[in-house]
Structures are given as C-alpha cells and as structure tokens.
Coordinates of N, CA and C in Angstrom, one line a residue:
Chain V
A181 N 146.2 -20.8 50.7 CA 145.5 -22.0 50.6 C 144.4 -22.1 51.7
Q182 N 143.4 -22.8 51.3 CA 142.3 -23.0 52.3 C 142.6 -24.1 53.3
K183 N 142.2 -23.8 54.6 CA 142.5 -24.8 55.6 C 141.4 -24.8 56.7
I184 N 141.0 -26.0 57.1 CA 140.0 -26.1 58.1 C 140.7 -26.7 59.4
T185 N 140.4 -26.2 60.5 CA 141.0 -26.7 61.8 C 139.9 -27.1 62.7
Q186 N 140.0 -28.4 63.1 CA 139.1 -28.9 64.2 C 140.0 -29.5 65.2
T187 N 140.0 -28.8 66.4 CA 141.0 -29.2 67.4 C 140.4 -30.2 68.4
Q188 N 139.1 -30.3 68.5 CA 138.5 -31.3 69.5 C 138.6 -32.7 68.9
P189 N 139.4 -33.6 69.4 CA 139.4 -35.0 68.9 C 138.1 -35.7 69.2
G190 N 137.5 -35.4 70.3 CA 136.3 -36.1 70.7 C 135.6 -35.4 71.8
M191 N 134.3 -35.6 71.8 CA 133.4 -35.0 72.9 C 132.4 -36.0 73.3
F192 N 132.0 -35.8 74.6 CA 130.9 -36.6 75.1 C 129.8 -35.6 75.6
V193 N 128.6 -36.0 75.3 CA 127.4 -35.2 75.8 C 126.3 -36.1 76.2
Q194 N 125.6 -35.6 77.2 CA 124.4 -36.4 77.6 C 123.2 -36.1 76.7
E195 N 122.5 -37.2 76.5 CA 121.3 -37.1 75.7 C 120.4 -35.9 76.1
K196 N 119.9 -35.2 75.2 CA 119.0 -34.1 75.4 C 119.7 -32.8 75.7
E197 N 121.0 -32.8 75.9 CA 121.8 -31.6 76.1 C 122.2 -31.0 74.8
A198 N 122.6 -29.7 74.8 CA 123.2 -29.1 73.6 C 124.7 -29.2 73.6
V199 N 125.3 -29.2 72.4 CA 126.7 -29.4 72.3 C 127.2 -28.5 71.2
T200 N 128.4 -27.9 71.4 CA 129.0 -27.1 70.3 C 130.3 -27.7 69.8
L201 N 130.4 -27.9 68.5 CA 131.6 -28.4 67.9 C 132.3 -27.3 67.2
D202 N 133.6 -27.2 67.5 CA 134.4 -26.0 67.0 C 135.0 -26.3 65.6
C203 N 135.1 -25.2 64.9 CA 135.7 -25.2 63.6 C 136.2 -23.8 63.3
T204 N 137.5 -23.7 62.9 CA 138.1 -22.4 62.4 C 138.6 -22.7 61.0
Y205 N 138.6 -21.7 60.2 CA 139.1 -21.8 58.9 C 140.0 -20.7 58.5
D206 N 140.7 -20.9 57.4 CA 141.6 -19.9 56.9 C 141.5 -19.8 55.4
T207 N 141.2 -18.6 54.9 CA 141.1 -18.4 53.5 C 141.3 -16.9 53.2
S208 N 141.8 -16.7 52.0 CA 141.9 -15.3 51.5 C 140.8 -14.9 50.6
D209 N 140.0 -15.9 50.3 CA 138.9 -15.6 49.4 C 137.8 -14.9 50.1
Q210 N 137.1 -14.1 49.3 CA 135.9 -13.3 49.9 C 134.6 -14.1 49.8
S211 N 134.6 -15.0 48.8 CA 133.3 -15.7 48.6 C 133.6 -17.2 48.8
Y212 N 133.0 -17.8 49.8 CA 133.2 -19.2 50.2 C 132.0 -19.7 50.9
G213 N 132.0 -21.0 51.0 CA 130.9 -21.7 51.7 C 131.5 -22.6 52.8
L214 N 130.7 -22.7 53.9 CA 131.1 -23.6 55.0 C 130.1 -24.6 55.2
F215 N 130.5 -25.8 55.4 CA 129.6 -27.0 55.6 C 130.0 -27.7 56.9
W216 N 129.0 -28.4 57.4 CA 129.2 -29.4 58.4 C 128.6 -30.7 57.9
C217 N 129.3 -31.7 58.1 CA 128.9 -33.1 57.6 C 129.0 -34.0 58.8
K218 N 128.1 -35.0 58.7 CA 128.1 -36.1 59.7 C 128.5 -37.4 59.0
Q219 N 129.3 -38.2 59.7 CA 129.7 -39.5 59.1 C 129.5 -40.6 60.2
P220 N 128.4 -41.3 60.1 CA 128.2 -42.4 61.1 C 129.1 -43.5 60.8
S221 N 129.1 -44.6 61.6 CA 130.0 -45.7 61.4 C 129.7 -46.4 60.1
S222 N 128.6 -46.2 59.5 CA 128.3 -46.8 58.2 C 129.1 -46.3 57.1
G223 N 129.7 -45.1 57.3 CA 130.6 -44.5 56.3 C 130.1 -43.4 55.4
E224 N 128.8 -43.3 55.3 CA 128.3 -42.3 54.4 C 128.4 -40.9 55.0
M225 N 128.8 -40.0 54.1 CA 128.9 -38.6 54.5 C 127.6 -37.9 54.3
I226 N 127.1 -37.3 55.4 CA 125.8 -36.7 55.3 C 125.9 -35.2 55.6
F227 N 125.4 -34.4 54.6 CA 125.5 -32.9 54.8 C 124.4 -32.5 55.8
L228 N 124.9 -31.6 56.8 CA 123.9 -31.2 57.8 C 123.5 -29.7 57.6
I229 N 124.4 -28.9 57.2 CA 124.1 -27.4 57.2 C 125.2 -26.7 56.4
Y230 N 124.7 -25.6 55.8 CA 125.6 -24.8 54.9 C 125.5 -23.3 55.3
Q231 N 126.6 -22.6 55.2 CA 126.7 -21.2 55.5 C 127.5 -20.5 54.4
G232 N 126.9 -19.6 53.7 CA 127.7 -18.8 52.7 C 128.4 -17.6 53.4
S233 N 129.5 -17.3 52.8 CA 130.3 -16.2 53.5 C 129.6 -14.8 53.4
Y234 N 128.6 -14.7 52.5 CA 127.9 -13.4 52.5 C 126.5 -13.5 53.2
D235 N 126.2 -14.6 53.7 CA 125.0 -14.7 54.4 C 125.1 -13.9 55.7
E236 N 124.1 -13.1 56.0 CA 124.2 -12.2 57.1 C 123.6 -12.9 58.4
Q237 N 122.8 -13.9 58.2 CA 122.2 -14.6 59.3 C 122.8 -16.0 59.4
N238 N 122.9 -16.4 60.7 CA 123.5 -17.8 60.9 C 122.5 -18.8 60.3
A239 N 123.0 -19.8 59.7 CA 122.2 -20.9 59.2 C 121.6 -21.8 60.3
T240 N 120.4 -22.2 60.0 CA 119.8 -23.2 60.9 C 119.1 -24.3 60.1
E241 N 119.1 -25.5 60.6 CA 118.5 -26.6 60.0 C 118.0 -27.5 61.1
G242 N 116.7 -27.4 61.5 CA 116.2 -28.2 62.6 C 117.0 -28.0 63.9
R243 N 117.6 -29.1 64.4 CA 118.3 -29.0 65.6 C 119.8 -28.5 65.4
Y244 N 120.1 -28.3 64.2 CA 121.5 -27.8 63.9 C 121.5 -26.3 63.6
S245 N 122.5 -25.6 64.2 CA 122.7 -24.2 63.8 C 124.2 -24.0 63.7
L246 N 124.5 -23.0 62.9 CA 125.9 -22.7 62.6 C 126.2 -21.3 63.2
N247 N 127.1 -21.3 64.1 CA 127.5 -20.0 64.7 C 128.7 -19.4 63.9
F248 N 128.3 -18.6 63.0 CA 129.3 -18.0 62.0 C 129.8 -16.7 62.5
Q249 N 131.1 -16.7 62.8 CA 131.8 -15.4 63.2 C 132.9 -15.1 62.2
K250 N 132.5 -14.3 61.2 CA 133.4 -14.1 60.0 C 134.7 -13.5 60.4
A251 N 134.7 -12.5 61.3 CA 135.9 -11.8 61.7 C 136.9 -12.7 62.4
R252 N 136.3 -13.7 63.1 CA 137.2 -14.7 63.8 C 137.5 -15.9 63.0
K253 N 136.9 -15.9 61.8 CA 137.0 -17.1 60.9 C 136.6 -18.4 61.7
S254 N 135.5 -18.4 62.3 CA 135.0 -19.6 63.0 C 133.6 -19.9 62.5
A255 N 133.3 -21.2 62.5 CA 132.0 -21.7 62.1 C 131.6 -22.9 62.9
N256 N 131.3 -22.6 64.1 CA 131.0 -23.7 65.1 C 129.6 -24.2 64.9
L257 N 129.4 -25.5 65.0 CA 128.1 -26.2 64.9 C 127.5 -26.4 66.3
V258 N 126.3 -26.0 66.4 CA 125.6 -26.2 67.6 C 124.5 -27.2 67.4
I259 N 124.5 -28.3 68.2 CA 123.4 -29.3 68.1 C 122.6 -29.2 69.4
S260 N 121.3 -28.9 69.2 CA 120.5 -28.7 70.4 C 119.8 -30.1 70.7
A261 N 119.5 -30.3 71.9 CA 118.8 -31.6 72.3 C 119.4 -32.8 71.6
S262 N 120.6 -33.1 72.0 CA 121.3 -34.3 71.4 C 120.5 -35.6 71.5
Q263 N 120.6 -36.4 70.5 CA 120.0 -37.7 70.5 C 121.1 -38.8 70.3
L264 N 120.7 -40.0 70.7 CA 121.7 -41.1 70.6 C 122.2 -41.3 69.2
G265 N 121.3 -41.0 68.3 CA 121.7 -41.2 66.9 C 122.6 -40.1 66.3
D266 N 122.9 -39.1 67.2 CA 123.9 -38.1 66.8 C 125.3 -38.5 67.0
S267 N 125.5 -39.7 67.6 CA 126.9 -40.2 67.8 C 127.5 -40.5 66.4
A268 N 128.6 -39.9 66.1 CA 129.2 -40.0 64.8 C 130.4 -39.2 64.7
M269 N 131.1 -39.2 63.6 CA 132.2 -38.3 63.3 C 131.6 -37.1 62.6
Y270 N 132.1 -35.9 63.0 CA 131.6 -34.7 62.4 C 132.8 -33.9 61.7
F271 N 132.5 -33.5 60.5 CA 133.5 -32.8 59.7 C 133.1 -31.4 59.3
C272 N 133.9 -30.5 59.5 CA 133.7 -29.1 59.0 C 134.5 -29.0 57.6
A273 N 133.9 -28.4 56.7 CA 134.5 -28.3 55.3 C 134.1 -27.0 54.7
M274 N 134.9 -26.6 53.7 CA 134.7 -25.4 53.0 C 135.0 -25.5 51.5
N275 N 134.3 -24.7 50.7 CA 134.7 -24.6 49.3 C 134.7 -23.1 49.0
Y276 N 135.1 -22.7 47.8 CA 135.3 -21.3 47.6 C 135.2 -21.1 46.1
Q277 N 134.8 -19.9 45.8 CA 134.6 -19.5 44.4 C 135.9 -19.5 43.7
G278 N 135.9 -20.3 42.6 CA 137.2 -20.4 41.8 C 138.1 -21.5 42.3
G279 N 137.6 -22.3 43.2 CA 138.4 -23.4 43.8 C 138.0 -24.7 43.2
S280 N 137.5 -24.7 42.0 CA 137.1 -25.9 41.3 C 136.0 -26.6 42.1
E281 N 135.4 -26.0 43.0 CA 134.2 -26.5 43.7 C 134.5 -27.7 44.5
K282 N 135.8 -28.0 44.8 CA 136.1 -29.1 45.7 C 135.9 -28.7 47.1
L283 N 135.7 -29.6 48.0 CA 135.5 -29.4 49.4 C 136.9 -29.7 50.1
V284 N 137.2 -28.8 51.0 CA 138.4 -29.0 51.8 C 137.9 -29.3 53.2
F285 N 138.3 -30.4 53.7 CA 137.8 -30.9 55.0 C 138.8 -30.8 56.1
G286 N 138.2 -30.6 57.4 CA 139.0 -30.7 58.5 C 139.2 -32.2 58.9
K287 N 139.9 -32.5 60.0 CA 140.2 -33.9 60.3 C 139.1 -34.6 61.0
G288 N 138.1 -33.8 61.4 CA 136.9 -34.3 62.0 C 137.0 -34.5 63.5
M289 N 135.9 -34.7 64.2 CA 135.9 -35.0 65.6 C 134.8 -36.0 65.9
K290 N 135.0 -36.8 66.9 CA 134.0 -37.8 67.2 C 133.1 -37.4 68.4
L291 N 131.8 -37.4 68.1 CA 130.8 -37.0 69.2 C 130.2 -38.3 69.6
T292 N 130.1 -38.5 71.0 CA 129.4 -39.6 71.6 C 128.3 -39.0 72.5
V293 N 127.1 -39.5 72.2 CA 126.0 -39.1 73.0 C 125.6 -40.2 74.0
N294 N 125.7 -39.9 75.3 CA 125.4 -40.9 76.3 C 124.0 -40.8 76.8
P295 N 123.4 -42.0 77.0 CA 122.0 -42.0 77.5 C 121.9 -41.5 78.9
Chain P
E205 N 113.9 -41.2 45.5 CA 115.0 -41.1 44.6 C 116.3 -41.7 45.1
A206 N 117.0 -42.5 44.4 CA 118.2 -43.1 44.8 C 119.2 -42.1 45.0
G207 N 120.1 -42.3 46.0 CA 121.2 -41.4 46.2 C 122.4 -41.8 45.3
V208 N 123.6 -41.4 45.7 CA 124.8 -41.8 45.0 C 125.1 -43.2 45.3
V209 N 125.2 -44.1 44.3 CA 125.4 -45.5 44.6 C 126.8 -45.9 44.3
Q210 N 127.5 -46.5 45.2 CA 128.8 -47.0 45.0 C 128.9 -48.5 45.2
S211 N 129.8 -49.1 44.5 CA 130.0 -50.5 44.7 C 131.5 -50.9 44.4
P212 N 132.1 -51.9 45.0 CA 131.5 -52.6 46.1 C 131.6 -51.8 47.4
R213 N 131.0 -52.2 48.5 CA 131.1 -51.5 49.8 C 132.4 -51.8 50.4
Y214 N 132.9 -53.0 50.3 CA 134.2 -53.4 50.9 C 135.0 -54.2 49.8
K215 N 136.3 -54.1 49.9 CA 137.2 -54.8 49.0 C 138.5 -55.1 49.7
I216 N 138.9 -56.3 49.7 CA 140.2 -56.7 50.3 C 141.0 -57.3 49.1
I217 N 142.2 -56.8 48.9 CA 143.1 -57.3 47.8 C 144.5 -57.4 48.3
E218 N 145.3 -58.2 47.6 CA 146.7 -58.2 47.9 C 147.4 -57.1 47.2
K219 N 148.5 -56.7 47.8 CA 149.3 -55.6 47.1 C 149.7 -56.1 45.7
K220 N 149.8 -55.1 44.8 CA 150.2 -55.3 43.4 C 149.0 -55.8 42.6
Q221 N 147.9 -56.1 43.2 CA 146.7 -56.5 42.4 C 146.0 -55.2 41.9
P222 N 145.2 -55.3 40.8 CA 144.4 -54.2 40.4 C 143.0 -54.2 41.2
V223 N 142.4 -53.0 41.2 CA 141.1 -52.9 41.8 C 140.3 -51.8 41.2
A224 N 139.0 -51.9 41.1 CA 138.2 -50.9 40.5 C 137.0 -50.6 41.3
F225 N 136.6 -49.4 41.4 CA 135.4 -48.9 42.1 C 134.4 -48.3 41.1
W226 N 133.2 -48.4 41.4 CA 132.1 -47.9 40.5 C 131.2 -46.9 41.2
C227 N 130.8 -45.9 40.5 CA 129.9 -44.9 41.1 C 128.8 -44.5 40.1
N228 N 127.6 -44.5 40.6 CA 126.5 -44.0 39.9 C 125.9 -42.8 40.6
P229 N 126.0 -41.6 40.0 CA 125.6 -40.3 40.7 C 124.1 -40.2 40.6
I230 N 123.7 -39.2 41.3 CA 122.2 -38.8 41.3 C 121.9 -38.4 39.9
S231 N 120.7 -38.8 39.4 CA 120.3 -38.5 38.1 C 120.2 -36.9 37.9
G232 N 120.8 -36.5 36.9 CA 120.8 -35.0 36.6 C 122.0 -34.3 37.1
H233 N 122.8 -34.9 38.0 CA 124.0 -34.2 38.6 C 125.1 -34.4 37.5
N234 N 125.5 -33.2 37.0 CA 126.5 -33.3 36.0 C 128.0 -33.3 36.5
T235 N 128.1 -33.0 37.8 CA 129.5 -33.0 38.4 C 129.7 -34.2 39.3
L236 N 130.8 -34.8 39.1 CA 131.1 -36.0 39.9 C 132.5 -35.9 40.5
Y237 N 132.6 -36.3 41.7 CA 133.9 -36.2 42.5 C 134.3 -37.6 43.0
W238 N 135.6 -37.9 43.0 CA 136.1 -39.0 43.8 C 137.0 -38.4 44.9
Y239 N 136.7 -38.8 46.1 CA 137.5 -38.5 47.3 C 138.1 -39.7 47.9
R240 N 139.3 -39.5 48.5 CA 139.9 -40.6 49.3 C 140.0 -40.1 50.7
Q241 N 139.5 -41.0 51.6 CA 139.5 -40.7 53.1 C 140.4 -41.7 53.8
N242 N 141.6 -41.2 54.3 CA 142.4 -42.1 55.1 C 141.9 -42.2 56.5
L243 N 142.3 -43.2 57.2 CA 141.8 -43.4 58.5 C 142.1 -42.2 59.4
G244 N 141.1 -41.7 60.1 CA 141.3 -40.6 61.0 C 141.5 -39.2 60.4
Q245 N 141.2 -39.2 59.1 CA 141.3 -37.9 58.3 C 140.0 -37.6 57.6
G246 N 139.9 -36.3 57.2 CA 138.8 -35.9 56.3 C 139.1 -36.3 54.9
P247 N 138.1 -36.4 54.1 CA 138.3 -36.8 52.7 C 139.1 -35.8 51.9
E248 N 139.8 -36.2 50.9 CA 140.6 -35.4 50.0 C 140.3 -35.7 48.6
L249 N 140.1 -34.6 47.8 CA 139.7 -34.8 46.4 C 140.8 -35.5 45.6
L250 N 140.3 -36.5 44.8 CA 141.2 -37.1 43.8 C 141.0 -36.5 42.4
I251 N 139.7 -36.5 42.0 CA 139.4 -36.0 40.7 C 138.0 -35.5 40.6
R252 N 137.7 -34.5 39.8 CA 136.4 -34.0 39.6 C 136.1 -34.0 38.1
Y253 N 134.9 -34.4 37.8 CA 134.4 -34.4 36.4 C 133.2 -33.4 36.2
E254 N 133.3 -32.7 35.1 CA 132.1 -32.0 34.7 C 131.6 -32.7 33.4
N255 N 130.5 -33.4 33.6 CA 130.0 -34.3 32.5 C 131.1 -35.3 32.3
E256 N 131.6 -35.5 31.1 CA 132.6 -36.5 30.9 C 134.0 -36.0 30.9
E257 N 134.2 -34.7 31.2 CA 135.5 -34.1 31.2 C 136.1 -34.0 32.6
A258 N 137.3 -34.5 32.8 CA 138.0 -34.4 34.1 C 138.6 -33.0 34.1
V259 N 138.0 -32.2 35.0 CA 138.4 -30.8 35.1 C 139.4 -30.5 36.2
D260 N 139.6 -31.4 37.1 CA 140.6 -31.3 38.2 C 141.0 -32.6 38.6
D261 N 142.2 -33.0 38.1 CA 142.8 -34.3 38.5 C 144.2 -34.1 39.1
S262 N 144.4 -32.9 39.6 CA 145.8 -32.5 40.1 C 146.3 -33.4 41.3
Q263 N 145.3 -34.0 42.0 CA 145.7 -34.8 43.2 C 145.6 -36.3 42.9
L264 N 145.4 -36.6 41.7 CA 145.3 -38.1 41.3 C 146.6 -38.6 41.0
P265 N 147.1 -39.6 41.8 CA 148.4 -40.2 41.5 C 148.4 -41.0 40.2
K266 N 148.8 -40.3 39.1 CA 148.5 -40.8 37.8 C 149.4 -42.0 37.4
D267 N 150.4 -42.3 38.2 CA 151.2 -43.5 37.8 C 150.4 -44.8 38.1
R268 N 149.5 -44.8 39.0 CA 148.8 -46.0 39.3 C 147.2 -45.8 39.4
F269 N 146.8 -44.6 39.4 CA 145.3 -44.4 39.5 C 144.8 -43.9 38.1
S270 N 143.7 -44.4 37.8 CA 143.0 -43.8 36.6 C 141.5 -43.8 36.8
A271 N 140.8 -42.9 36.1 CA 139.4 -42.8 36.3 C 138.8 -42.5 34.9
E272 N 137.5 -42.8 34.8 CA 136.8 -42.5 33.6 C 135.3 -42.3 33.9
R273 N 134.7 -41.5 33.0 CA 133.3 -41.2 33.2 C 132.7 -41.1 31.8
L274 N 132.5 -42.3 31.2 CA 132.0 -42.4 29.9 C 130.6 -41.9 29.8
K275 N 130.2 -41.2 28.8 CA 128.8 -40.7 28.6 C 128.4 -39.7 29.8
G276 N 129.3 -39.3 30.6 CA 129.0 -38.3 31.6 C 128.0 -38.8 32.7
V277 N 127.9 -40.1 32.9 CA 127.0 -40.6 34.0 C 127.8 -41.4 35.0
D278 N 127.9 -42.7 34.8 CA 128.6 -43.5 35.8 C 130.1 -43.2 35.7
S279 N 130.8 -43.6 36.7 CA 132.3 -43.4 36.7 C 132.9 -44.6 37.4
T280 N 134.2 -44.9 36.9 CA 135.0 -45.9 37.5 C 136.3 -45.4 37.9
L281 N 136.8 -45.7 39.1 CA 138.1 -45.4 39.6 C 138.9 -46.7 39.7
K282 N 140.1 -46.7 39.1 CA 140.9 -47.9 39.1 C 142.3 -47.6 39.7
I283 N 142.8 -48.6 40.4 CA 144.1 -48.6 40.9 C 144.9 -49.8 40.4
Q284 N 146.0 -49.6 39.8 CA 146.8 -50.7 39.3 C 148.3 -50.3 39.2
P285 N 149.2 -50.9 40.0 CA 148.9 -51.9 41.0 C 148.6 -51.3 42.3
A286 N 147.9 -51.9 43.2 CA 147.6 -51.4 44.5 C 148.8 -51.5 45.4
E287 N 148.9 -50.5 46.3 CA 150.0 -50.6 47.3 C 149.3 -50.5 48.7
L288 N 150.1 -50.9 49.7 CA 149.6 -51.0 51.1 C 149.0 -49.6 51.5
G289 N 149.6 -48.5 51.1 CA 149.2 -47.2 51.5 C 147.9 -46.8 50.8
D290 N 147.4 -47.6 49.9 CA 146.1 -47.2 49.2 C 144.9 -47.6 50.1
S291 N 145.1 -48.3 51.2 CA 144.0 -48.7 52.0 C 143.4 -47.4 52.6
A292 N 142.1 -47.3 52.3 CA 141.3 -46.1 52.6 C 139.9 -46.3 52.2
V293 N 139.1 -45.3 52.5 CA 137.7 -45.3 52.0 C 137.7 -44.4 50.8
Y294 N 137.1 -44.9 49.7 CA 137.0 -44.1 48.5 C 135.5 -43.6 48.3
L295 N 135.3 -42.3 48.4 CA 134.0 -41.8 48.4 C 133.7 -41.1 47.1
C296 N 132.5 -41.3 46.5 CA 132.1 -40.7 45.3 C 131.0 -39.7 45.7
A297 N 131.0 -38.5 45.1 CA 130.0 -37.5 45.4 C 129.5 -36.9 44.0
S298 N 128.3 -36.4 44.0 CA 127.9 -35.7 42.8 C 127.1 -34.4 43.2
S299 N 127.0 -33.5 42.3 CA 126.4 -32.2 42.5 C 125.9 -31.6 41.2
L300 N 125.1 -30.6 41.3 CA 124.7 -29.8 40.2 C 125.8 -28.7 40.0
Q301 N 126.1 -28.3 38.8 CA 127.1 -27.3 38.6 C 126.7 -25.9 39.0
G302 N 127.6 -25.2 39.5 CA 127.3 -23.8 39.7 C 127.1 -23.4 41.2
G303 N 127.6 -22.3 41.6 CA 127.4 -21.9 43.0 C 128.2 -22.6 44.0
L304 N 128.0 -22.3 45.3 CA 128.7 -22.9 46.3 C 127.9 -24.0 47.1
N305 N 126.6 -23.9 46.9 CA 125.8 -24.9 47.6 C 124.8 -25.5 46.6
Y306 N 125.1 -26.7 46.1 CA 124.4 -27.1 44.9 C 124.1 -28.6 45.0
G307 N 123.5 -29.0 46.1 CA 123.0 -30.4 46.2 C 124.1 -31.4 46.3
Y308 N 125.2 -31.1 46.8 CA 126.3 -32.0 47.1 C 125.8 -33.2 47.8
T309 N 126.1 -34.4 47.3 CA 125.6 -35.7 47.9 C 126.7 -36.7 47.8
F310 N 127.0 -37.4 48.9 CA 128.1 -38.4 48.9 C 127.4 -39.8 48.9
G311 N 128.1 -40.7 48.3 CA 127.8 -42.1 48.4 C 128.3 -42.7 49.7
S312 N 128.0 -44.0 49.9 CA 128.4 -44.7 51.2 C 129.9 -45.1 51.2
G313 N 130.5 -45.0 50.0 CA 132.0 -45.3 50.0 C 132.3 -46.7 49.8
T314 N 133.5 -46.9 49.3 CA 134.1 -48.3 49.2 C 135.3 -48.3 50.1
R315 N 135.3 -49.2 51.1 CA 136.4 -49.4 52.0 C 137.4 -50.4 51.4
L316 N 138.6 -49.9 51.0 CA 139.6 -50.8 50.4 C 140.7 -51.1 51.5
T317 N 140.9 -52.4 51.6 CA 142.0 -52.9 52.4 C 143.0 -53.6 51.5
V318 N 144.3 -53.2 51.5 CA 145.3 -53.8 50.8 C 146.2 -54.5 51.7
V319 N 146.4 -55.8 51.5 CA 147.2 -56.7 52.5 C 148.5 -57.2 51.8

C-alpha cells in the first residue's frame, strides 16, 4: 500500500530565508506522482508542485522546488525566500498508475514564517 | 474561470440530523472526488466519479453516506443520520481524466460540526 510520511509537525522560518519540508513515501509501483499542496487557514487545498516518478529532473515552480531522491524515496519541498503568506499547512501526497487516481496524503506539517 | 465551488462553507447540526453538501466542479472536468479531512490529518478519499459513474466508493460508509452526480456535472454528498465523529472538512476536487498530473483542483471545503 502507498504511504506518505511527514515527520515534522511544525517549523518556523524567518522571512526571506529558505526552508525545506521533509516527505518520504513508500510504494511498490514503478509509475507514480508526488505532489505538494498548501492549505491556508481558509481551508482550500492549493497544489504547488508535481514530480513524476520518471522525471529525471527535479520539478521547480517559481519559489518552490522538489528535491526528488528516488532511491531514498524522499520528495522534500524547498521554498526559497519565504514570505509571510507562506504560513500554512503543507501536505505531501502521491498517486499512482492503477490506483484509481486518488491521492494519498501525509498528515501535513505547519509552517510559520516570522517577520 | 471559476474554480471548484462548494457550499455551504460551514454547517453545524445536531447528531442524528441529515446534512448535504454540494459541489460544482471546473467546467470540462469529468472526474470528481469527495475527500474527508479530519482535524490534524490529511484528506482521505470517500468517493470518485468518472462522469456520472461512481468508480471508487470503497471508503464511503454506505450505511449513512450517499452521493450522487446526476448528469455528470454537479455532485451532492449526504449524511443521514450524522454522528459526532462525522465532524470534519469535506473537500470536493475535480480533474481531467488520464495520467498522473491532470489539473487536479480542490474546492474550499465544507466544515461540518456535529454537536
């Protein structure tokens, strides 16, 4: 079965600094996708970045980059130049070919950006 | 373009009462998902629709939960009767069919409190 592990319950970072959010996953599938999502206090789930298991390069989207280490089964999110608006819950998730396209989420972690 | 629209945003009901949530997906998205997010956890899939067909409802508690997606567009999720443990955020999402990264978009959710 697919499983996402996020061990950091919460992190604090100073505005304009970079921060890394950890995510490890477990799957026996060869073809899968990894996502990071942001959930502010308003409750909406916002997709930030996607990495396919066969993608050779790490995904980047603006200030977000995904440090994908397939052999270690880790998919850490790096946020460069943190902003106050980055304060939110962050979830790592995955889906997999043949898995009915549902997303399996980790428990999430809370990021607080301090001015 | 409007995103995934859910209503109501908040609902407080007494236990044993019925409740219904509504979701309007992004135009053209043929796949619709209902997720339940308990406090401090990541979302978990309840049911997935491909057009009007429920293709994965294995995690839907069918004794009290029901869902429908008439005409393959809007969807309604119902709980009857509600229990205290049903208090959670109910998220609707939609996507295009096919592949692992296909425009997945979540709504803002309905926060249900059962008292």
